[in-house]
XYZ file of C-alpha atoms in Angstrom:
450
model
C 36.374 -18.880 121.495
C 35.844 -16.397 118.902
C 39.330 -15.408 116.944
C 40.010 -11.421 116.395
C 38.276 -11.010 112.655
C 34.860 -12.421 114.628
C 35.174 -10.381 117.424
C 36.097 -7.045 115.331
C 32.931 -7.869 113.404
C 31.152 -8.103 116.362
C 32.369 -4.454 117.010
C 31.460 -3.516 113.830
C 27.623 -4.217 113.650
C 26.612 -2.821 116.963
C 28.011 0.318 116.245
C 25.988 0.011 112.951
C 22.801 -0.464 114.658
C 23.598 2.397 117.182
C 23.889 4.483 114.475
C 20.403 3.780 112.730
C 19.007 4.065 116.923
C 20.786 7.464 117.630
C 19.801 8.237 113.877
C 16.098 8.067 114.411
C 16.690 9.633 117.806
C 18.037 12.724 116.515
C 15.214 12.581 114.416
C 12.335 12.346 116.913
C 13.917 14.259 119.423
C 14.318 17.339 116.825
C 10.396 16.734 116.370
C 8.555 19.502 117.592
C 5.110 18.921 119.161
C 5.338 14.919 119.763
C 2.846 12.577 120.532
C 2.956 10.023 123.606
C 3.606 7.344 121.518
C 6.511 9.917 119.840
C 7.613 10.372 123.625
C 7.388 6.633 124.410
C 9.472 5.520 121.656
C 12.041 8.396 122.512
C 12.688 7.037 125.891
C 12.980 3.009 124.669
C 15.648 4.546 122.046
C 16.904 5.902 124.696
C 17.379 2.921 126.463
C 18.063 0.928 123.477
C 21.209 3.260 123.346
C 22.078 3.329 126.458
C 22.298 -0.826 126.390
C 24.394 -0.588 122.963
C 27.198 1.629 124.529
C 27.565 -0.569 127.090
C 27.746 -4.220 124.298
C 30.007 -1.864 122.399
C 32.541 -1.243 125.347
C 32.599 -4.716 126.215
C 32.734 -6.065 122.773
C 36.008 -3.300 122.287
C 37.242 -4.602 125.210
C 37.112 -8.410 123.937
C 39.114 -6.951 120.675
C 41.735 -5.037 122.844
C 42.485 -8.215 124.899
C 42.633 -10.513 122.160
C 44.833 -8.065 120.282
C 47.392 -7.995 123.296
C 47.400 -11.982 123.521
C 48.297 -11.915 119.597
C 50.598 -9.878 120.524
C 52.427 -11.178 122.851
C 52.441 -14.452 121.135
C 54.394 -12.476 117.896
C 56.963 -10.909 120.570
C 58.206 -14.551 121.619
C 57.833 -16.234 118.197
C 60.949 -17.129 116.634
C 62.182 -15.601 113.341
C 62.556 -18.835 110.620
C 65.955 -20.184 110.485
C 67.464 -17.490 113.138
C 67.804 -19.528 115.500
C 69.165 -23.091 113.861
C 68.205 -25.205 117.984
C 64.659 -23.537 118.242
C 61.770 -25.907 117.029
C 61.251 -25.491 113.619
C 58.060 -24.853 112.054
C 55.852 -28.017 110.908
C 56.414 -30.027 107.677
C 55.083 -29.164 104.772
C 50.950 -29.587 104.364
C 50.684 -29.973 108.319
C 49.437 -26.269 110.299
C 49.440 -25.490 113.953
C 47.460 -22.006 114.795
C 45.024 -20.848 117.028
C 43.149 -19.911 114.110
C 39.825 -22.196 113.953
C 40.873 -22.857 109.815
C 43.946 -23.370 109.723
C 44.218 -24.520 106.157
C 43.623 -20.696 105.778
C 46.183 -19.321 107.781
C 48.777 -21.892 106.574
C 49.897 -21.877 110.437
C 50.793 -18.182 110.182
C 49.991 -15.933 113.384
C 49.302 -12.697 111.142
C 50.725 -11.273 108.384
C 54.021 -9.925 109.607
C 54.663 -13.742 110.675
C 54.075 -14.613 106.753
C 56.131 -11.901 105.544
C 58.979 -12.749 107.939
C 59.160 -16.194 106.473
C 59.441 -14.362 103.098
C 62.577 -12.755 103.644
C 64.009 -15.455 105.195
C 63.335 -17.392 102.281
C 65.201 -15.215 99.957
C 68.573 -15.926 99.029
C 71.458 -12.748 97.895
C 73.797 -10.987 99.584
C 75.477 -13.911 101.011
C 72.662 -15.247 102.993
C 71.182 -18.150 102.702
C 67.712 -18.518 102.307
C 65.905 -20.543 105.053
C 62.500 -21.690 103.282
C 60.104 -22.092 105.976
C 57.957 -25.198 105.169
C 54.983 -23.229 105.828
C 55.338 -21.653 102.407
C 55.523 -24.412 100.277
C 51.717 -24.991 100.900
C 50.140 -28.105 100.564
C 50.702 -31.460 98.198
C 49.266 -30.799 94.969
C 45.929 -32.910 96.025
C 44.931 -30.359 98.554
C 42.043 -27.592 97.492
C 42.971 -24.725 95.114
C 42.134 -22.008 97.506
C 44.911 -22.878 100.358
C 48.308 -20.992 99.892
C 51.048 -21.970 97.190
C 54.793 -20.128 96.346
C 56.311 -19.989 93.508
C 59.527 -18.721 94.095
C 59.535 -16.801 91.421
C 59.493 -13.104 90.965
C 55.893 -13.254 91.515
C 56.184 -14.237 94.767
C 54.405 -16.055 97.593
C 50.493 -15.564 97.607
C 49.355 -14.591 100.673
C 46.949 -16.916 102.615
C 43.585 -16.721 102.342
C 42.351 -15.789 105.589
C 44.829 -12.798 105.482
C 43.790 -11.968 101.940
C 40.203 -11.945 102.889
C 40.267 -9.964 106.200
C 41.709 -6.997 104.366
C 38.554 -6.897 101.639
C 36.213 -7.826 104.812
C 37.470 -4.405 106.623
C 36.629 -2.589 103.610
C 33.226 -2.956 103.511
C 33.144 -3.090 107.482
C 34.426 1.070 107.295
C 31.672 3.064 107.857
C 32.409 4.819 104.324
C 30.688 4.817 100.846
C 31.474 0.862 99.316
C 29.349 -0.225 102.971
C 26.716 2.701 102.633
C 25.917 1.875 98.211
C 24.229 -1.651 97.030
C 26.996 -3.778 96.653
C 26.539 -7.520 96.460
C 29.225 -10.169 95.349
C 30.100 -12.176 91.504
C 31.946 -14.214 90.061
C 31.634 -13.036 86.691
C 34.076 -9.744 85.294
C 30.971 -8.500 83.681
C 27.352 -7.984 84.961
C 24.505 -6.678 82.997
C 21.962 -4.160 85.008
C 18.774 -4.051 84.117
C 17.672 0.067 83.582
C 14.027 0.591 84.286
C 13.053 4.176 85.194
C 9.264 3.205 85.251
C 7.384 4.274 88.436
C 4.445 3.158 90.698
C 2.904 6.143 89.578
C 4.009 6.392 86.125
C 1.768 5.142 82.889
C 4.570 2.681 81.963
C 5.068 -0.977 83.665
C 3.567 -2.658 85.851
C -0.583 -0.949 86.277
C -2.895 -1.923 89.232
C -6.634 -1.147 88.651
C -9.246 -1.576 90.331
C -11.394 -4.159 89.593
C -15.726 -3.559 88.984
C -17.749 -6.831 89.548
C -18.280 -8.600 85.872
C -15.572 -7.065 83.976
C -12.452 -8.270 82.484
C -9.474 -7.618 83.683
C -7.275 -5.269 81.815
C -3.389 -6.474 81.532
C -0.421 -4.362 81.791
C 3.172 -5.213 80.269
C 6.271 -4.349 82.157
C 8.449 -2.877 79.102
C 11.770 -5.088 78.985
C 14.267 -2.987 80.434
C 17.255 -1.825 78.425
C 20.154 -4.094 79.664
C 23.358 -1.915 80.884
C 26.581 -3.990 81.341
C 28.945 -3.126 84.459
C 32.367 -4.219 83.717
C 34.663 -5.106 86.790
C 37.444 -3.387 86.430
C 40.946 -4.026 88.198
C 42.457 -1.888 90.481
C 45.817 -1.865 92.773
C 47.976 -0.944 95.241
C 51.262 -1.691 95.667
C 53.630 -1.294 98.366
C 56.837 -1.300 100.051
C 57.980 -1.741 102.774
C 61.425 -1.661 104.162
C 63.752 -3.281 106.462
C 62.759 -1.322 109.954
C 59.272 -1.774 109.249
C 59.867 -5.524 108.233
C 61.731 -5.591 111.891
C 58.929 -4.674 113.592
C 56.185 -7.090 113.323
C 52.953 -5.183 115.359
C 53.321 -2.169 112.662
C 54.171 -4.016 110.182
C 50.727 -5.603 110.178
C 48.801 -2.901 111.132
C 50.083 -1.213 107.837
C 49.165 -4.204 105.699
C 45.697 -4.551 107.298
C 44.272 -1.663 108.319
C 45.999 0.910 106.170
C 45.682 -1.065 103.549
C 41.898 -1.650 103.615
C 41.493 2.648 104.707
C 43.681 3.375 101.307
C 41.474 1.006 99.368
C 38.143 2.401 101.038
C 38.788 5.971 100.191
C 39.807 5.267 96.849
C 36.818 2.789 95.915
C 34.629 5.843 97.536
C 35.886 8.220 95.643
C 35.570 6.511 92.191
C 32.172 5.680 93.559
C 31.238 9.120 93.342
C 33.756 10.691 90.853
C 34.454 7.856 88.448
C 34.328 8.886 84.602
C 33.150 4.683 83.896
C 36.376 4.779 81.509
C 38.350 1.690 83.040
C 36.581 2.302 86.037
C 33.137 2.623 87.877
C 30.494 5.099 86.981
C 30.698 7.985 89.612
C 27.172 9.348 90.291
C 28.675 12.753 90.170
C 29.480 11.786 86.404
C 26.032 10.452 85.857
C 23.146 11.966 83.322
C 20.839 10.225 86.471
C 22.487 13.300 88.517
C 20.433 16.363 89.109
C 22.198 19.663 89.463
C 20.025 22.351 91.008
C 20.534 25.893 90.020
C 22.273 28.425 91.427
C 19.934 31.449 92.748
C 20.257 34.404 90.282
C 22.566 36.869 91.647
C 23.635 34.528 94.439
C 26.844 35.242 95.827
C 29.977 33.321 95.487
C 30.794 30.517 98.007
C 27.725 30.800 99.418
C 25.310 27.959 100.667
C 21.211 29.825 101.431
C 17.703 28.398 102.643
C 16.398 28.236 98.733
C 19.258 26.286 97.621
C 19.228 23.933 100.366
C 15.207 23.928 99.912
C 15.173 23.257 96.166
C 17.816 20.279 96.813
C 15.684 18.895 98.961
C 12.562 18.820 97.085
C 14.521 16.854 94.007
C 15.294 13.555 96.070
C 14.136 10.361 95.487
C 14.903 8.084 97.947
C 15.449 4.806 96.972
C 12.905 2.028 99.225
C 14.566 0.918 102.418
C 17.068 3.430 102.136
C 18.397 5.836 104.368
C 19.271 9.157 102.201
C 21.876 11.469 103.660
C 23.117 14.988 102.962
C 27.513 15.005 102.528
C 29.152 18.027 103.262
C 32.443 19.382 102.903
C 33.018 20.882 106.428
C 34.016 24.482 104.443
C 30.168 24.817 104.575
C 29.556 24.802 108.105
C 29.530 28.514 108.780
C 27.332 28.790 105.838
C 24.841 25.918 107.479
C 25.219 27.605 110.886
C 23.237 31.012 109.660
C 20.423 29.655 107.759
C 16.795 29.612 108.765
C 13.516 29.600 108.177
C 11.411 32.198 110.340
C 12.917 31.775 113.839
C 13.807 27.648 113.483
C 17.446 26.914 112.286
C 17.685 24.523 109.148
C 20.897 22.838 110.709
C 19.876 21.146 113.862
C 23.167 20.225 115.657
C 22.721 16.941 117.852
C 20.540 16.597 120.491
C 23.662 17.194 123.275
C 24.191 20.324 121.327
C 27.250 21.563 119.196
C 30.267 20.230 122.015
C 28.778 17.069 120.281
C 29.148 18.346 116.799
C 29.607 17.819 113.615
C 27.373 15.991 112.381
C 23.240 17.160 113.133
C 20.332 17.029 110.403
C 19.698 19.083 107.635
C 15.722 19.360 107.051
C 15.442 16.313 109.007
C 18.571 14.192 107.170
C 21.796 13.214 108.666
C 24.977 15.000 107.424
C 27.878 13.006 106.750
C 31.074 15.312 106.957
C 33.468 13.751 104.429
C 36.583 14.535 102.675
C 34.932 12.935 99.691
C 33.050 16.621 99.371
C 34.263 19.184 97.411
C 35.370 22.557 98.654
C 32.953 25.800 99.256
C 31.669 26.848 96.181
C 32.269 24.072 94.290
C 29.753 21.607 92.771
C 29.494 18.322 95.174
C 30.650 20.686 97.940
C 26.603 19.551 99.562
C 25.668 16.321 97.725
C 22.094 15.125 98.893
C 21.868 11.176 98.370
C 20.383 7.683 98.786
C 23.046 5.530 98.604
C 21.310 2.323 97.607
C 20.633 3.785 94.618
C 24.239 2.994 93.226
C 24.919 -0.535 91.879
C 28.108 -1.705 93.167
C 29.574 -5.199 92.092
C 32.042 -6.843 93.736
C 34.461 -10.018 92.964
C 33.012 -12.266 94.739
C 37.097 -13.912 95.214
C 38.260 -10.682 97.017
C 41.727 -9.536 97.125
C 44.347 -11.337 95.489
C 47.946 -10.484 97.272
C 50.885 -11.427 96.613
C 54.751 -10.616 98.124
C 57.806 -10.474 96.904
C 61.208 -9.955 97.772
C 63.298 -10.613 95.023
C 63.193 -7.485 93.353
C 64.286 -4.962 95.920
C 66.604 -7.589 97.789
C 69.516 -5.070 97.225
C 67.753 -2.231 98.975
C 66.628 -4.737 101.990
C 62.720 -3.913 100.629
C 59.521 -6.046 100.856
C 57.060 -5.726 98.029
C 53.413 -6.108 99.024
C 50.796 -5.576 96.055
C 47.002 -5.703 96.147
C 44.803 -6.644 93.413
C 40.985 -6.840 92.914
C 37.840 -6.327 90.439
C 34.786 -3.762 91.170
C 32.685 -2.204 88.835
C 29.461 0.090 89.308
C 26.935 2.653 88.476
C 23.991 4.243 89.458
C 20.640 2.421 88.886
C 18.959 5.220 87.402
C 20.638 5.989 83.844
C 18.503 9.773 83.707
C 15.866 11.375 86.259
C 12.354 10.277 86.416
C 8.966 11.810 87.056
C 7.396 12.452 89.908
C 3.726 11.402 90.659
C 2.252 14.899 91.075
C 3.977 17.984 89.276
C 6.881 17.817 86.545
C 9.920 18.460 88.822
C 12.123 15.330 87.565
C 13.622 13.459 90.737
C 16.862 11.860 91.523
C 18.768 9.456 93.952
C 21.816 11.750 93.854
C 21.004 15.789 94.084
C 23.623 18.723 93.817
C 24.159 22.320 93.784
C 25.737 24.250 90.782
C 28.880 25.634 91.307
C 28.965 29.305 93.126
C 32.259 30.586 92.221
């Protein structure tokens, strides 16, 4: 039977391939003047949808009932040491859980089991601490990766498959680390290879055509200028106090899911914003960003067909990708009015505007994100392919640890989150087109209008 983090996953990628169907519906259905083959392939996406919603019901259902029998398996469980006749949890190095590693789990239901054991394992006050064996881990033979305590301030580390479910759900968000090119290291530093040759360019790699008799001509790809992309740490620490601690449903729900939406928006937002000074390379800080002119005399706060036009022409989208306009939602009653001739630039989706926001933008999806700045603002409409940022990733996670020791006085749990990521675009300026001498970029902007 598949346990929760499976099942959630499951969740996860069909409503990642609905999206890239009910993407390229939008698409075809805005098409004016389609084909029968166009028309044919509109009705299987259809379909295809259609069959999706229905997986992704069931497959939420699966989640919601395996969720309530979690549940109601942490309502009856005992708290360690309150009750002295209850069975008492297994020795040392031997688990019991439904979980189908439990060398991962050390035996722990979810994390507000773990951190229940915590503070009963810390002494003060006049209590007595009640160490349950669970938290001792394993003998010293058994692998590094299974759960040890210290007893120190420091803490207990938390186990593994805890640890890792958090840093799964991050990239599982549908938000900018799951969107950008991220792939997994052991290393803290990578070196990226910068090579802004083209297909089309004179540099690199040539192809020529070849006349009977003649010698082939060689090329020589130029050796790319190596980049290095430190991983740099970041944190979060937090605490939690004795109500929450009491109440073991939201107390995990605020070290899983919380947790990995805190560390989402902030890796997304250093993603884009990041200075690279103890942290990733933002795009938006990037000499590969281009920033498109403001229209001369163009009003402030103001969003109009040229500027959205010019944008578009400057994007290079990166193979395979799918590029993507982000928008502040200030701009919407700017996006509303524009048009060319009698057709409106903003096409809302297909069920029309009780189905809004969202729509295309000269054909491209608009993500609405709090990422965006404000009206006027540079980054307020951002046009980008996302797989043109490099995004490197520890390939050990999340470290967390707990700790009660600290804050025993004030009846407060210390939870604290620590991990490595370091990135930056691929492009380190613009490059050429094939045809003209407009330079293009994965990650397009529009100059401030204040």
């Amino acid at each position: 039977m598949p346990n929760i983090k499976e099942l959630r996953q499951a969740v996860s990628d069909l409503k990642a391939e609905g999206r890239q169907k009910l993407s390229a519906y939008n698409a075809l259905a805005a098409k004016a003047g389609r084909t029968e083959a166009e028309e044919a392939e509109l009705k299987k996406l259809n379909a295809d949808i259609d069959a999706l919603e229905a997986k992704v019901s069931e497959a939420q259902a699966a989640v919601e009932a395996e969720e309530q029998r979690l549940d109601r398996e942490r309502s009856f469980a005992p708290l360690p040491g309150a009750n002295p006749g209850a069975q008492q949890p297994s020795p040392a190095g031997s688990y019991g859980s439904t979980e189908p590693d439990p060398a991962r789990t050390n035996g722990f239901a979810d994390l507000a089991d773990f951190a229940l054991a915590v503070r009963a394992a810390t002494p003060g006050g006049g209590n007595v601490a009640v160490v349950d064996p669970r938290l001792l881990g394993p003998s010293a033979s058994d692998p590094a990766n299974v759960m040890r305590a210290s007893g120190s301030d420091e803490g207990f580390q938390v186990p593994p498959a805890y640890r890792d479910s958090i840093w799964d759900m991050v990239f599982a968000l549908d938000d900018i680390p799951s969107l950008v090119d991220s792939e997994p290291t052991s290393a803290r530093e990578v070196k990226m290879l910068a090579d802004e040759s083209t297909p089309w360019g004179a540099g690199g790699i040539q192809v020529r055509w070849r006349s009977e008799g003649k010698k082939m001509e060689e090329s020589k790809a130029p050796p790319p200028a190596p980049r290095s992309v430190p991983l740099e740490p970041l944190y979060a620490f937090v605490l939690a106090d004795e109500d929450l601690l009491e109440d073991a449903p939201r107390l995990a729900n605020r070290l899983t899911t919380k947790a990995a939406l805190a560390i989402t928006w902030k890796m997304g937002d250093t993603v884009i914003y990041g200075d690279g000074v103890q942290k990733p390379l933002g795009w938006m800080n990037s000499p590969a960003k281009i920033t498109v002119p403001k229209k001369v005399g163009q009003a402030a706060k103001t969003v109009t067909v040229d500027n959205v036009l010019d944008m578009y022409t400057r994007l290079l989208v990166q193979p395979n990708d799918t590029p993507f306009w982000m928008a502040n939602r200030d701009i919407v009653p700017q996006l509303v009015t524009l048009r060319i001739g009698d057709n409106l630039m903003w096409t809302p989706p297909v069920a029309g505007l009780k189905e809004a926001p969202g729509g295309f933008l000269l054909g491209m999806p608009i993500r609405w994100s709090e990422h965006a700045e404000t009206l006027g603002t540079e980054g307020d409409l951002q046009l980008v392919s996302p797989k043109g940022y490099y995004l490197a990733k520890r390939a050990s996670g999340i470290r967390m640890d707990t700790s009660i020791h600290l804050y025993f006085d004030y009846g407060i749990q210390a939870f604290r989150w620590t991990f490595r990521v370091g990135g930056q675009p691929y492009l380190s300026k613009p490059v050429q087109p094939a045809k003209g001498d407009t330079s293009k970029s994965h990650f397009v902007t529009l100059q401030t209008r204040g």
